[in-house]
Each structure stands twice: as C-alpha cells, then as structure tokens.
Amino acid sequence: MSEEKVYFYYTNDLHSHFEQWPRVTAFLKEKQGLRKENNEAAFTMDIGDHVDRSHPITEASNGLANVELLNEAGYDIVTLGNNEGITLSHQELYQLYDKADFQVVCSNLFSRDELTPFWLKRTHTFMTESGIRIGVLGLTAPFNAFYELLDWHVENEFDIIERYIEDLKKESDIIVLLSHLGISVDQEISRRYPAIDVIIGGHTHHLLKEGELVNQTLITAAGKHCYYIGEVELIWDHKEKKVISKEAAAISLQDTGKDLETEEHLQQLLQQADQYLGQAVASVEKPLEVNWFGETPIIDSLTKVLRRWTNADIAMLNAGVLLDSLPAGAITKGDIHRICPHPINPVLVDLKGDQIIETVRAALSPAFTELKLKGFGFRGEILGKMIFSGIQVETAFHRNGEVYVKRVYTEDGYPIHPDKVYYVATADTFTFGQLLPEIARSAKKQYFVPEFLRDLLVYAVKQH
C-alpha cells in the first residue's frame, strides 16, 4: 500500500456547553470505531476553551470534570485556551490535567516559579502503525497581563515556532499545530511556515466548513460550543514520503444522536455540582431585585464593594452583569454563580477626568445600554445601565428624547477635574475591544486575579 489516509477529529471552544457533549461523544465513538475497523490512523484533539466557569459543573470542579469527559471520549491530545489558562488559580491549573489520559501540549506556556506540571509538553510526536511520524505543536493566546499575575508566562508564538520548527521538520513526516490564537494569526503562521501541514484553530470562534489553504498549509476550525465538529483527512504517499492530499470539514451535529452514557455521567456531575454549590454563603431578609435598566440596592452595593476592594476613587459596573433577582432567605454559592456566571475579573485603570466624562457619556448611550454582548467574558443578555460609585452624574434629555450628560462631579460635590488622574475600578470586559475606548486605551491597568466579580458579590449580598 503506497498511499495511506490519516484522520484528525477535533473540537474547539466548547466553553462548557455540555448540552452538546453527548452528541460530540456519540460522533467520536462512531468515527473512532470506524477507523479502527478499517485499520486507519485517527487522532482526537481539543484546541482549548473546553473549560468555562460559567457552567456549574466546571465551577464546582475547577475544570476537573471537563478532563474526565475528555478522558471518556477517548481524546489523544489537547492544548490550552485562555479559559483554562487565566480563569483558574495557579495551583488549580497546575493540577488540572493530573488525571488526563491524553497528552497536553502547549509550547508557549511557562511557569514563572520554574516548577513545570509533569503533564505539560512542548511538542509531542505520534506514530502510526505504518511508521508515519506526526509532530504536534500547541500554542495559546498571550494574555500576559493576566498570566503573569497568576505566575505563568506565555511566550510569543513566532519565537516558539522558530525554536521548534527545525527539529520538528527532522523528526516528523507531518507537522500539526493546535492553535488557540485566532484566525488572523493562523493565516500569518501559514504564510511564514509552509512546513506546517495543518493548523487546527480556535479562540476567535471562526467556522471553516471546508478548511482554507494558505500556501501549502491547511487551516481549519469548527466555530464554537461544538455545534460543529472537525474532521481532517490527509493522504500520505509512502513512496514519495510526503502528503499528497489535505482536506478538512466542519460537520454539523445539529441532528446527530446522543451518547446515553455521557448524558448519564453529566447528570451525575450536575448532582455533585449542585451539592457543592448548595452551600449557603449569606442570608437576606427581603428579596434582592435585579433590573438591567435601573439602579437597584444589590448592583449599587456590588459597585461600592468593587470600589472599596480595589481602593479606587470611582467604580462603574453595568447592571446587566447580574442576571437575575435573589429570593429572601439563604443564599447559596449556586445562587451567586447563577446570577453572576461570568469569568470576569475586577480591574483598576488610570483615567483623566476628561476621559471619565467621555466614558460616562458612552456608557449611558442606548447603543451601550441595549447592546447584546457576546464574548469578552460576558455571559449575560445585554450590558444594561451603567451604575457608578464615587461620582454623581447629572443627566437631562434632548428634544428628541435622548439622554445626555450635563455634569459629572465627585460625591462631595466637586466637578471632575479634566486633567486630574483618577483610579477607576470596573469589569475587565471593558479593557478589551471598543466598548468603552478610553478604558481599553488606558496605559495603566491593574487586573485582580483569580477573583471574579461574583466573589465580590458575596460581600455585597452579606451587607443586606
């Protein structure tokens, strides 16, 4: 046999959307069985962000349940996404894959305390029964503003490729990159490094239904939340000693069957999570109402706690960060998680007075308040009204009915000075993208990790 097919099956960016997982495992079991029956080489891979602490199962297990599920689905190798990397404490990530039955390859993640987890590989080589050597690199996005606070460091992806590519070329017949870097970086890598045969991507949630050839490199990715699953088929010519065909497909799982064992296991994991999250953290005499378009005692309290906790002059939080009201009586960890599931950290930024006024204007516009945001850690429906602590905002209405900012002044009645620098605490969401440009552009940002906003919410609830 001079020609041989090699298959890769992959998932990316599940974000703990476990309702899809029984479909994933059913599909993988069928394909793994078929390839075994046909004596064909096949490898199962995950490209990161399998973990997302917005789900109770992941929250209660610190991601260990995700690893259990990957084990059961017969995965061969995974790389890390930023949700594995920066939403867990250093120790939690250090132990995350201790019981993994698969390889973990992340070529650019390094521990700053010089203790490397035993499971963390820089590269890995698989060999098929016929002797084809498949060299695998894994790269994750360099969110070092967060990683370094957690005692990790992520090196530049191009520096790392330079470090390993020559050895991989000598030691491998096929080179595969598991990339949690995003589509534009994947395209740039394929332009620079034609020796990489396949880049299996993620992070930017892009869906390439048939893959994309850039130079000689095949780029592929399967969207998000495992609504699709990826398949790559390579044909290796043993005489020519090279890959002669590359194809990729993202296959919809919309109408596919579910694996019953996986469904049962997820039910057990949910029961375990409910038990852990059922622990009471506070008790309130009256219900705590939530209103995305108004100021309520609980969002007011959370904004004040954020300001005190970060030692800020001013704090601002969008009301949509709290998803639901809380009933009177005992409040559990699960209640806190349910109404504030986002993996969002507090952040302190330096802003001049005129930048604060501009930010307040932007935050009070309907375009901001009514925005249905997806991503940047936000797991809610809409951003909602911006709530402030440390400043008073006087608004009025234009003739057309639109609200505008008349005056912004401190709590003791002094106007905000345009050139004075203030410490402003908010959600890290606003340091990304262009939601609030002045905050995103701030040269000084101090992130607080591993605490999430919901950790501060516990204090806010206790005050009631």
CSV table of C-alpha atoms in Angstrom, one decimal:
chain,number,residue,atom,x,y,z
A,1,MET,CA,0.0,0.0,0.0
A,2,SER,CA,1.8,3.1,-1.2
A,3,GLU,CA,-1.0,5.6,-0.1
A,4,GLU,CA,-2.4,5.8,3.5
A,5,LYS,CA,-5.1,8.0,5.0
A,6,VAL,CA,-4.6,9.7,8.3
A,7,TYR,CA,-7.6,11.3,10.2
A,8,PHE,CA,-7.8,14.0,12.8
A,9,TYR,CA,-11.0,14.7,14.7
A,10,TYR,CA,-11.2,17.8,16.8
A,11,THR,CA,-13.3,20.1,18.9
A,12,ASN,CA,-12.6,23.7,19.9
A,13,ASP,CA,-14.2,26.4,22.2
A,14,LEU,CA,-16.8,24.2,23.8
A,15,HIS,CA,-17.0,26.7,26.7
A,16,SER,CA,-18.6,24.0,28.9
A,17,HIS,CA,-21.8,24.0,26.7
A,18,PHE,CA,-22.3,20.4,27.9
A,19,GLU,CA,-25.7,20.0,26.3
A,20,GLN,CA,-23.7,19.4,23.1
A,21,TRP,CA,-21.3,17.0,24.6
A,22,PRO,CA,-23.4,13.8,24.3
A,23,ARG,CA,-23.6,14.5,20.5
A,24,VAL,CA,-19.8,15.0,20.4
A,25,THR,CA,-19.0,11.7,22.2
A,26,ALA,CA,-21.6,9.8,20.1
A,27,PHE,CA,-19.9,11.1,16.9
A,28,LEU,CA,-16.4,10.4,18.1
A,29,LYS,CA,-17.2,6.9,19.3
A,30,GLU,CA,-18.6,6.1,15.8
A,31,LYS,CA,-15.7,7.6,13.9
A,32,GLN,CA,-13.0,6.1,16.2
A,33,GLY,CA,-14.7,2.7,15.8
A,34,LEU,CA,-14.9,3.0,12.1
A,35,ARG,CA,-11.2,4.0,11.7
A,36,LYS,CA,-10.2,1.1,13.9
A,37,GLU,CA,-12.3,-1.3,11.9
A,38,ASN,CA,-10.7,-0.1,8.7
A,39,ASN,CA,-7.2,-0.1,10.2
A,40,GLU,CA,-6.8,3.6,9.6
A,41,ALA,CA,-4.8,6.0,11.8
A,42,ALA,CA,-7.0,8.6,13.6
A,43,PHE,CA,-6.3,11.1,16.4
A,44,THR,CA,-8.8,13.0,18.5
A,45,MET,CA,-7.8,16.6,19.6
A,46,ASP,CA,-9.2,19.6,21.5
A,47,ILE,CA,-7.9,23.1,20.8
A,48,GLY,CA,-8.8,24.8,24.1
A,49,ASP,CA,-11.5,26.7,25.9
A,50,HIS,CA,-13.2,23.4,26.7
A,51,VAL,CA,-13.4,24.8,30.2
A,52,ASP,CA,-15.7,27.7,31.1
A,53,ARG,CA,-16.5,28.5,34.7
A,54,SER,CA,-19.9,30.0,33.7
A,55,HIS,CA,-21.2,26.3,33.9
A,56,PRO,CA,-22.0,24.9,37.4
A,57,ILE,CA,-20.2,21.6,36.6
A,58,THR,CA,-16.9,23.4,35.7
A,59,GLU,CA,-17.3,25.9,38.5
A,60,ALA,CA,-17.8,23.2,41.2
A,61,SER,CA,-14.9,21.0,39.9
A,62,ASN,CA,-12.4,23.7,38.9
A,63,GLY,CA,-12.4,22.1,35.4
A,64,LEU,CA,-11.6,18.6,36.6
A,65,ALA,CA,-14.9,17.3,35.3
A,66,ASN,CA,-14.0,18.6,31.8
A,67,VAL,CA,-10.9,16.5,31.9
A,68,GLU,CA,-13.0,13.4,33.0
A,69,LEU,CA,-15.3,14.0,30.0
A,70,LEU,CA,-12.3,14.3,27.6
A,71,ASN,CA,-10.9,11.0,29.0
A,72,GLU,CA,-14.1,9.2,28.4
A,73,ALA,CA,-14.4,10.5,24.9
A,74,GLY,CA,-11.0,9.0,24.0
A,75,TYR,CA,-9.0,12.2,23.3
A,76,ASP,CA,-5.4,11.8,22.3
A,77,ILE,CA,-4.1,15.3,22.7
A,78,VAL,CA,-5.3,18.8,23.8
A,79,THR,CA,-3.9,22.3,24.0
A,80,LEU,CA,-4.9,25.1,26.4
A,81,GLY,CA,-7.2,28.0,25.7
A,82,ASN,CA,-7.3,31.2,27.8
A,83,ASN,CA,-10.2,29.9,29.8
A,84,GLU,CA,-8.1,27.0,31.1
A,85,GLY,CA,-5.1,29.4,31.5
A,86,ILE,CA,-6.4,32.5,33.2
A,87,THR,CA,-9.7,31.7,34.9
A,88,LEU,CA,-8.2,29.2,37.4
A,89,SER,CA,-5.7,29.9,40.1
A,90,HIS,CA,-2.0,28.9,39.5
A,91,GLN,CA,-2.5,25.8,41.7
A,92,GLU,CA,-5.8,24.8,40.0
A,93,LEU,CA,-4.2,25.0,36.5
A,94,TYR,CA,-1.1,23.2,37.8
A,95,GLN,CA,-3.2,20.2,38.8
A,96,LEU,CA,-5.9,20.4,36.1
A,97,TYR,CA,-4.5,17.6,33.9
A,98,ASP,CA,-3.0,15.4,36.6
A,99,LYS,CA,-5.5,12.6,35.8
A,100,ALA,CA,-5.6,13.2,32.0
A,101,ASP,CA,-5.4,10.0,29.8
A,102,PHE,CA,-4.2,12.2,26.9
A,103,GLN,CA,-1.2,14.3,26.0
A,104,VAL,CA,-1.3,18.1,26.8
A,105,VAL,CA,0.9,20.1,24.5
A,106,CYS,CA,1.3,23.9,24.9
A,107,SER,CA,4.6,25.0,23.5
A,108,ASN,CA,4.5,28.6,24.8
A,109,LEU,CA,3.2,28.4,28.4
A,110,PHE,CA,5.8,28.6,31.1
A,111,SER,CA,5.6,28.6,34.9
A,112,ARG,CA,7.3,31.6,36.4
A,113,ASP,CA,8.2,29.7,39.6
A,114,GLU,CA,10.2,27.2,37.5
A,115,LEU,CA,8.0,24.3,38.5
A,116,THR,CA,6.5,22.8,35.4
A,117,PRO,CA,3.5,20.5,35.7
A,118,PHE,CA,4.5,16.9,34.7
A,119,TRP,CA,1.8,16.8,32.0
A,120,LEU,CA,2.9,19.9,30.1
A,121,LYS,CA,4.7,19.0,26.9
A,122,ARG,CA,6.3,21.5,24.5
A,123,THR,CA,5.8,19.2,21.5
A,124,HIS,CA,4.6,15.6,21.0
A,125,THR,CA,5.1,13.0,18.3
A,126,PHE,CA,2.6,10.3,17.4
A,127,MET,CA,3.5,7.4,15.2
A,128,THR,CA,1.0,5.5,13.1
A,129,GLU,CA,1.3,1.7,12.9
A,130,SER,CA,2.9,2.1,9.4
A,131,GLY,CA,5.5,4.4,10.9
A,132,ILE,CA,4.3,7.9,9.8
A,133,ARG,CA,5.6,10.4,12.4
A,134,ILE,CA,3.2,13.2,13.3
A,135,GLY,CA,4.7,16.1,15.2
A,136,VAL,CA,2.4,18.3,17.2
A,137,LEU,CA,2.9,21.8,18.5
A,138,GLY,CA,0.3,23.7,20.7
A,139,LEU,CA,0.1,27.4,21.1
A,140,THR,CA,-2.2,29.6,23.2
A,141,ALA,CA,-3.0,33.3,23.1
A,142,PRO,CA,-0.6,35.5,25.1
A,143,PHE,CA,-2.9,37.2,27.7
A,144,ASN,CA,0.2,38.0,29.8
A,145,ALA,CA,-1.5,40.9,31.7
A,146,PHE,CA,-3.4,38.0,33.4
A,147,TYR,CA,-1.0,35.1,33.1
A,148,GLU,CA,1.8,36.9,34.9
A,149,LEU,CA,-0.4,37.8,37.8
A,150,LEU,CA,-1.0,34.1,38.1
A,151,ASP,CA,2.7,33.2,37.9
A,152,TRP,CA,2.7,31.9,34.3
A,153,HIS,CA,4.1,33.4,31.2
A,154,VAL,CA,3.1,32.9,27.6
A,155,GLU,CA,5.9,33.4,25.0
A,156,ASN,CA,5.4,34.9,21.6
A,157,GLU,CA,4.1,32.3,19.2
A,158,PHE,CA,6.5,33.1,16.4
A,159,ASP,CA,9.5,32.9,18.7
A,160,ILE,CA,8.3,29.5,19.8
A,161,ILE,CA,7.8,28.2,16.3
A,162,GLU,CA,11.3,29.3,15.4
A,163,ARG,CA,12.6,27.4,18.4
A,164,TYR,CA,10.9,24.1,17.5
A,165,ILE,CA,10.3,24.0,13.8
A,166,GLU,CA,13.7,22.8,12.6
A,167,ASP,CA,13.7,19.8,15.0
A,168,LEU,CA,10.1,19.0,14.1
A,169,LYS,CA,11.0,19.0,10.4
A,170,LYS,CA,13.8,16.5,11.1
A,171,GLU,CA,11.8,14.3,13.5
A,172,SER,CA,8.3,14.4,11.8
A,173,ASP,CA,6.7,13.5,8.5
A,174,ILE,CA,3.6,15.6,9.2
A,175,ILE,CA,3.5,18.7,11.4
A,176,VAL,CA,0.2,19.8,13.0
A,177,LEU,CA,-0.3,23.0,15.0
A,178,LEU,CA,-3.1,23.1,17.6
A,179,SER,CA,-3.6,26.9,17.7
A,180,HIS,CA,-5.7,28.8,20.3
A,181,LEU,CA,-4.5,32.0,18.7
A,182,GLY,CA,-7.3,33.0,16.3
A,183,ILE,CA,-7.8,33.1,12.5
A,184,SER,CA,-5.6,36.1,11.6
A,185,VAL,CA,-2.6,34.7,13.5
A,186,ASP,CA,-3.2,31.2,11.9
A,187,GLN,CA,-3.1,32.8,8.5
A,188,GLU,CA,0.1,34.6,9.2
A,189,ILE,CA,1.8,31.5,10.6
A,190,SER,CA,0.8,29.6,7.4
A,191,ARG,CA,2.3,32.3,5.3
A,192,ARG,CA,5.6,32.2,7.2
A,193,TYR,CA,5.9,28.5,7.9
A,194,PRO,CA,5.0,26.3,4.9
A,195,ALA,CA,6.5,23.3,6.8
A,196,ILE,CA,3.4,23.2,9.0
A,197,ASP,CA,0.9,20.9,7.2
A,198,VAL,CA,-2.2,21.6,9.2
A,199,ILE,CA,-3.3,24.3,11.6
A,200,ILE,CA,-6.3,23.3,13.7
A,201,GLY,CA,-7.6,26.6,15.2
A,202,GLY,CA,-9.9,28.2,17.6
A,203,HIS,CA,-10.2,31.2,20.0
A,204,THR,CA,-11.9,33.5,17.6
A,205,HIS,CA,-14.8,31.1,17.2
A,206,HIS,CA,-14.4,31.0,13.4
A,207,LEU,CA,-16.1,28.3,11.4
A,208,LEU,CA,-14.3,27.0,8.3
A,209,LYS,CA,-16.7,24.4,6.8
A,210,GLU,CA,-14.2,23.2,4.2
A,211,GLY,CA,-10.9,24.5,5.6
A,212,GLU,CA,-8.8,27.0,3.9
A,213,LEU,CA,-5.4,26.5,2.1
A,214,VAL,CA,-2.9,29.3,2.7
A,215,ASN,CA,0.4,28.4,0.8
A,216,GLN,CA,0.7,24.7,1.4
A,217,THR,CA,-0.9,24.8,4.9
A,218,LEU,CA,-4.5,23.7,5.6
A,219,ILE,CA,-6.3,25.9,8.1
A,220,THR,CA,-9.4,24.6,9.8
A,221,ALA,CA,-11.7,25.4,12.8
A,222,ALA,CA,-15.2,24.4,13.9
A,223,GLY,CA,-16.9,27.5,15.3
A,224,LYS,CA,-17.9,27.4,18.9
A,225,HIS,CA,-19.8,25.4,21.5
A,226,CYS,CA,-19.4,22.2,19.5
A,227,TYR,CA,-22.4,22.9,17.2
A,228,TYR,CA,-19.9,21.6,14.7
A,229,ILE,CA,-17.0,19.0,15.0
A,230,GLY,CA,-13.9,19.0,12.8
A,231,GLU,CA,-12.5,16.3,10.6
A,232,VAL,CA,-9.2,16.4,8.7
A,233,GLU,CA,-8.2,13.8,6.1
A,234,LEU,CA,-4.6,13.6,4.9
A,235,ILE,CA,-3.3,11.2,2.3
A,236,TRP,CA,0.4,10.1,2.8
A,237,ASP,CA,2.3,8.7,0.0
A,238,HIS,CA,4.9,6.2,1.4
A,239,LYS,CA,6.9,6.1,-1.9
A,240,GLU,CA,7.1,9.8,-2.3
A,241,LYS,CA,7.4,10.3,1.5
A,242,LYS,CA,5.0,13.2,1.5
A,243,VAL,CA,1.4,14.4,2.0
A,244,ILE,CA,-0.3,14.3,-1.4
A,245,SER,CA,-3.8,15.4,-0.3
A,246,LYS,CA,-5.3,17.6,2.5
A,247,GLU,CA,-9.0,18.0,3.2
A,248,ALA,CA,-11.0,19.5,6.1
A,249,ALA,CA,-14.6,19.6,7.0
A,250,ALA,CA,-16.6,21.0,9.9
A,251,ILE,CA,-19.6,18.7,10.4
A,252,SER,CA,-22.8,19.9,11.9
A,253,LEU,CA,-24.0,18.0,15.0
A,254,GLN,CA,-27.5,19.5,14.8
A,255,ASP,CA,-29.4,16.4,14.0
A,256,THR,CA,-27.0,13.7,15.2
A,257,GLY,CA,-27.6,11.2,18.0
A,258,LYS,CA,-26.6,11.5,21.7
A,259,ASP,CA,-24.4,9.1,23.7
A,260,LEU,CA,-26.6,7.9,26.6
A,261,GLU,CA,-23.6,7.1,28.9
A,262,THR,CA,-22.4,10.6,28.5
A,263,GLU,CA,-25.8,12.0,29.3
A,264,GLU,CA,-26.0,9.9,32.5
A,265,HIS,CA,-22.5,11.0,33.5
A,266,LEU,CA,-23.4,14.7,33.0
A,267,GLN,CA,-26.4,14.2,35.2
A,268,GLN,CA,-24.2,12.7,38.0
A,269,LEU,CA,-21.7,15.6,37.6
A,270,LEU,CA,-24.6,18.1,37.8
A,271,GLN,CA,-25.8,16.5,41.0
A,272,GLN,CA,-22.3,16.7,42.5
A,273,ALA,CA,-22.0,20.3,41.4
A,274,ASP,CA,-25.4,21.1,43.0
A,275,GLN,CA,-24.2,19.5,46.3
A,276,TYR,CA,-21.1,21.7,46.3
A,277,LEU,CA,-22.9,24.9,45.2
A,278,GLY,CA,-25.7,24.3,47.6
A,279,GLN,CA,-23.6,25.6,50.5
A,280,ALA,CA,-25.1,28.8,52.0
A,281,VAL,CA,-22.9,31.9,51.9
A,282,ALA,CA,-25.4,34.5,53.2
A,283,SER,CA,-28.9,35.1,54.3
A,284,VAL,CA,-31.2,38.0,53.3
A,285,GLU,CA,-34.5,39.1,54.9
A,286,LYS,CA,-36.0,40.6,51.7
A,287,PRO,CA,-35.7,39.6,48.0
A,288,LEU,CA,-32.9,41.4,46.2
A,289,GLU,CA,-34.3,42.7,42.9
A,290,VAL,CA,-32.3,42.9,39.7
A,291,ASN,CA,-33.2,45.4,36.9
A,292,TRP,CA,-30.9,45.7,33.9
A,293,PHE,CA,-32.2,49.2,33.1
A,294,GLY,CA,-32.2,50.6,36.6
A,295,GLU,CA,-30.3,51.1,39.8
A,296,THR,CA,-31.2,48.5,42.5
A,297,PRO,CA,-29.7,48.1,46.0
A,298,ILE,CA,-27.8,44.9,45.0
A,299,ILE,CA,-26.0,46.4,41.9
A,300,ASP,CA,-25.4,49.6,43.9
A,301,SER,CA,-23.9,47.5,46.7
A,302,LEU,CA,-21.7,45.5,44.3
A,303,THR,CA,-20.3,48.7,42.7
A,304,LYS,CA,-19.5,50.1,46.2
A,305,VAL,CA,-17.8,46.8,47.2
A,306,LEU,CA,-15.7,46.9,44.0
A,307,ARG,CA,-14.6,50.5,44.7
A,308,ARG,CA,-13.6,49.7,48.3
A,309,TRP,CA,-12.0,46.4,47.4
A,310,THR,CA,-9.8,47.9,44.7
A,311,ASN,CA,-9.1,51.1,46.6
A,312,ALA,CA,-10.4,53.1,43.7
A,313,ASP,CA,-11.6,56.7,43.5
A,314,ILE,CA,-14.5,55.7,41.3
A,315,ALA,CA,-16.2,52.4,40.3
A,316,MET,CA,-18.5,51.6,37.5
A,317,LEU,CA,-20.4,48.4,36.7
A,318,ASN,CA,-23.1,47.6,34.1
A,319,ALA,CA,-26.4,46.4,35.7
A,320,GLY,CA,-26.6,43.6,33.1
A,321,VAL,CA,-23.8,41.8,34.9
A,322,LEU,CA,-26.4,40.5,37.4
A,323,LEU,CA,-28.7,38.2,35.5
A,324,ASP,CA,-31.5,37.5,38.0
A,325,SER,CA,-33.0,38.6,41.3
A,326,LEU,CA,-32.3,36.7,44.6
A,327,PRO,CA,-35.2,35.4,46.8
A,328,ALA,CA,-35.4,36.1,50.6
A,329,GLY,CA,-33.7,33.5,52.8
A,330,ALA,CA,-30.5,31.5,52.5
A,331,ILE,CA,-28.3,32.5,49.5
A,332,THR,CA,-26.0,29.7,48.2
A,333,LYS,CA,-22.8,29.5,46.2
A,334,GLY,CA,-25.1,28.3,43.4
A,335,ASP,CA,-27.3,31.4,43.6
A,336,ILE,CA,-24.3,33.7,43.4
A,337,HIS,CA,-23.0,31.7,40.4
A,338,ARG,CA,-26.4,31.6,38.7
A,339,ILE,CA,-26.8,35.3,38.8
A,340,CYS,CA,-23.2,36.2,38.1
A,341,PRO,CA,-21.7,33.4,36.0
A,342,HIS,CA,-19.2,35.4,34.0
A,343,PRO,CA,-15.4,34.7,34.2
A,344,ILE,CA,-14.8,38.5,34.7
A,345,ASN,CA,-12.1,39.9,36.9
A,346,PRO,CA,-12.1,43.3,38.6
A,347,VAL,CA,-9.7,45.8,37.0
A,348,LEU,CA,-8.3,49.2,38.1
A,349,VAL,CA,-7.5,51.7,35.3
A,350,ASP,CA,-6.0,55.2,35.4
A,351,LEU,CA,-8.2,57.8,33.6
A,352,LYS,CA,-8.0,61.5,33.4
A,353,GLY,CA,-11.1,63.5,34.3
A,354,ASP,CA,-12.0,64.3,30.7
A,355,GLN,CA,-11.7,60.6,29.8
A,356,ILE,CA,-14.0,59.7,32.6
A,357,ILE,CA,-16.6,62.2,31.3
A,358,GLU,CA,-16.3,60.7,27.8
A,359,THR,CA,-16.6,57.2,29.3
A,360,VAL,CA,-19.8,58.1,31.2
A,361,ARG,CA,-21.3,59.6,28.1
A,362,ALA,CA,-20.6,56.4,26.1
A,363,ALA,CA,-21.8,54.2,28.9
A,364,LEU,CA,-25.1,56.0,29.2
A,365,SER,CA,-25.9,55.9,25.5
A,366,PRO,CA,-28.7,53.5,24.3
A,367,ALA,CA,-26.1,51.9,21.9
A,368,PHE,CA,-24.2,50.7,25.0
A,369,THR,CA,-27.1,50.0,27.4
A,370,GLU,CA,-29.0,47.9,25.0
A,371,LEU,CA,-26.0,46.1,23.4
A,372,LYS,CA,-26.4,42.3,23.3
A,373,LEU,CA,-22.8,41.5,24.0
A,374,LYS,CA,-21.3,38.1,23.3
A,375,GLY,CA,-17.8,37.5,24.5
A,376,PHE,CA,-15.1,39.4,26.4
A,377,GLY,CA,-16.0,37.2,29.4
A,378,PHE,CA,-19.6,38.5,29.4
A,379,ARG,CA,-22.2,35.7,29.7
A,380,GLY,CA,-25.3,37.8,30.1
A,381,GLU,CA,-28.1,39.0,27.8
A,382,ILE,CA,-27.4,42.8,27.5
A,383,LEU,CA,-25.0,45.2,29.1
A,384,GLY,CA,-27.7,47.3,30.8
A,385,LYS,CA,-27.4,50.6,32.6
A,386,MET,CA,-24.0,51.7,34.0
A,387,ILE,CA,-24.0,52.2,37.7
A,388,PHE,CA,-21.5,54.5,39.4
A,389,SER,CA,-19.9,54.8,42.9
A,390,GLY,CA,-17.7,57.8,43.8
A,391,ILE,CA,-19.2,60.1,41.3
A,392,GLN,CA,-22.6,61.7,40.7
A,393,VAL,CA,-23.9,62.0,37.1
A,394,GLU,CA,-26.4,64.7,36.2
A,395,THR,CA,-28.3,64.0,33.0
A,396,ALA,CA,-31.0,65.7,31.0
A,397,PHE,CA,-33.0,65.0,27.9
A,398,HIS,CA,-32.5,66.4,24.3
A,399,ARG,CA,-35.7,67.4,22.5
A,400,ASN,CA,-35.6,64.1,20.6
A,401,GLY,CA,-35.9,62.3,23.9
A,402,GLU,CA,-32.2,61.1,24.1
A,403,VAL,CA,-30.4,61.4,27.4
A,404,TYR,CA,-27.2,63.4,27.7
A,405,VAL,CA,-24.7,64.1,30.4
A,406,LYS,CA,-24.9,67.6,31.9
A,407,ARG,CA,-22.4,67.3,34.7
A,408,VAL,CA,-20.1,64.8,36.4
A,409,TYR,CA,-19.0,65.6,39.9
A,410,THR,CA,-17.5,63.8,42.9
A,411,GLU,CA,-19.6,62.5,45.9
A,412,ASP,CA,-18.7,65.6,47.8
A,413,GLY,CA,-19.9,67.9,45.1
A,414,TYR,CA,-16.7,69.0,43.3
A,415,PRO,CA,-16.6,68.8,39.5
A,416,ILE,CA,-14.4,66.2,38.0
A,417,HIS,CA,-11.1,67.9,37.0
A,418,PRO,CA,-10.3,67.3,33.3
A,419,ASP,CA,-6.6,66.9,33.8
A,420,LYS,CA,-6.5,65.0,37.2
A,421,VAL,CA,-5.8,61.3,37.1
A,422,TYR,CA,-8.4,59.1,38.9
A,423,TYR,CA,-8.3,55.4,39.8
A,424,VAL,CA,-11.4,53.8,38.2
A,425,ALA,CA,-12.5,50.2,39.0
A,426,THR,CA,-14.6,48.3,36.6
A,427,ALA,CA,-15.1,44.9,34.9
A,428,ASP,CA,-12.2,43.7,32.8
A,429,THR,CA,-14.6,43.3,29.9
A,430,PHE,CA,-14.2,47.0,29.2
A,431,THR,CA,-10.5,46.8,28.7
A,432,PHE,CA,-11.0,44.7,25.5
A,433,GLY,CA,-12.4,45.8,22.2
A,434,GLN,CA,-14.0,49.2,21.7
A,435,LEU,CA,-17.0,49.0,24.1
A,436,LEU,CA,-15.5,51.9,26.2
A,437,PRO,CA,-12.5,53.1,24.2
A,438,GLU,CA,-11.0,55.3,26.9
A,439,ILE,CA,-10.8,52.3,29.3
A,440,ALA,CA,-9.4,50.0,26.6
A,441,ARG,CA,-6.7,52.6,25.7
A,442,SER,CA,-5.7,53.3,29.3
A,443,ALA,CA,-1.9,52.7,29.7
A,444,LYS,CA,-2.2,51.5,33.3
A,445,LYS,CA,-4.4,48.5,34.0
A,446,GLN,CA,-4.2,46.5,37.2
A,447,TYR,CA,-6.1,43.2,37.0
A,448,PHE,CA,-7.2,41.4,40.1
A,449,VAL,CA,-6.9,37.6,39.8
A,450,PRO,CA,-8.1,34.9,40.4
A,451,GLU,CA,-11.1,36.7,42.0
A,452,PHE,CA,-14.2,37.1,39.8
A,453,LEU,CA,-16.9,39.7,40.3
A,454,ARG,CA,-19.0,37.0,41.9
A,455,ASP,CA,-16.5,36.7,44.7
A,456,LEU,CA,-17.2,40.4,45.5
A,457,LEU,CA,-20.9,39.8,45.1
A,458,VAL,CA,-20.8,37.5,48.1
A,459,TYR,CA,-19.7,40.5,50.2
A,460,ALA,CA,-22.3,42.8,48.6
A,461,VAL,CA,-25.1,40.3,49.5
A,462,LYS,CA,-23.9,39.9,53.0
A,463,GLN,CA,-24.3,43.6,53.5
A,464,HIS,CA,-28.1,43.1,53.1
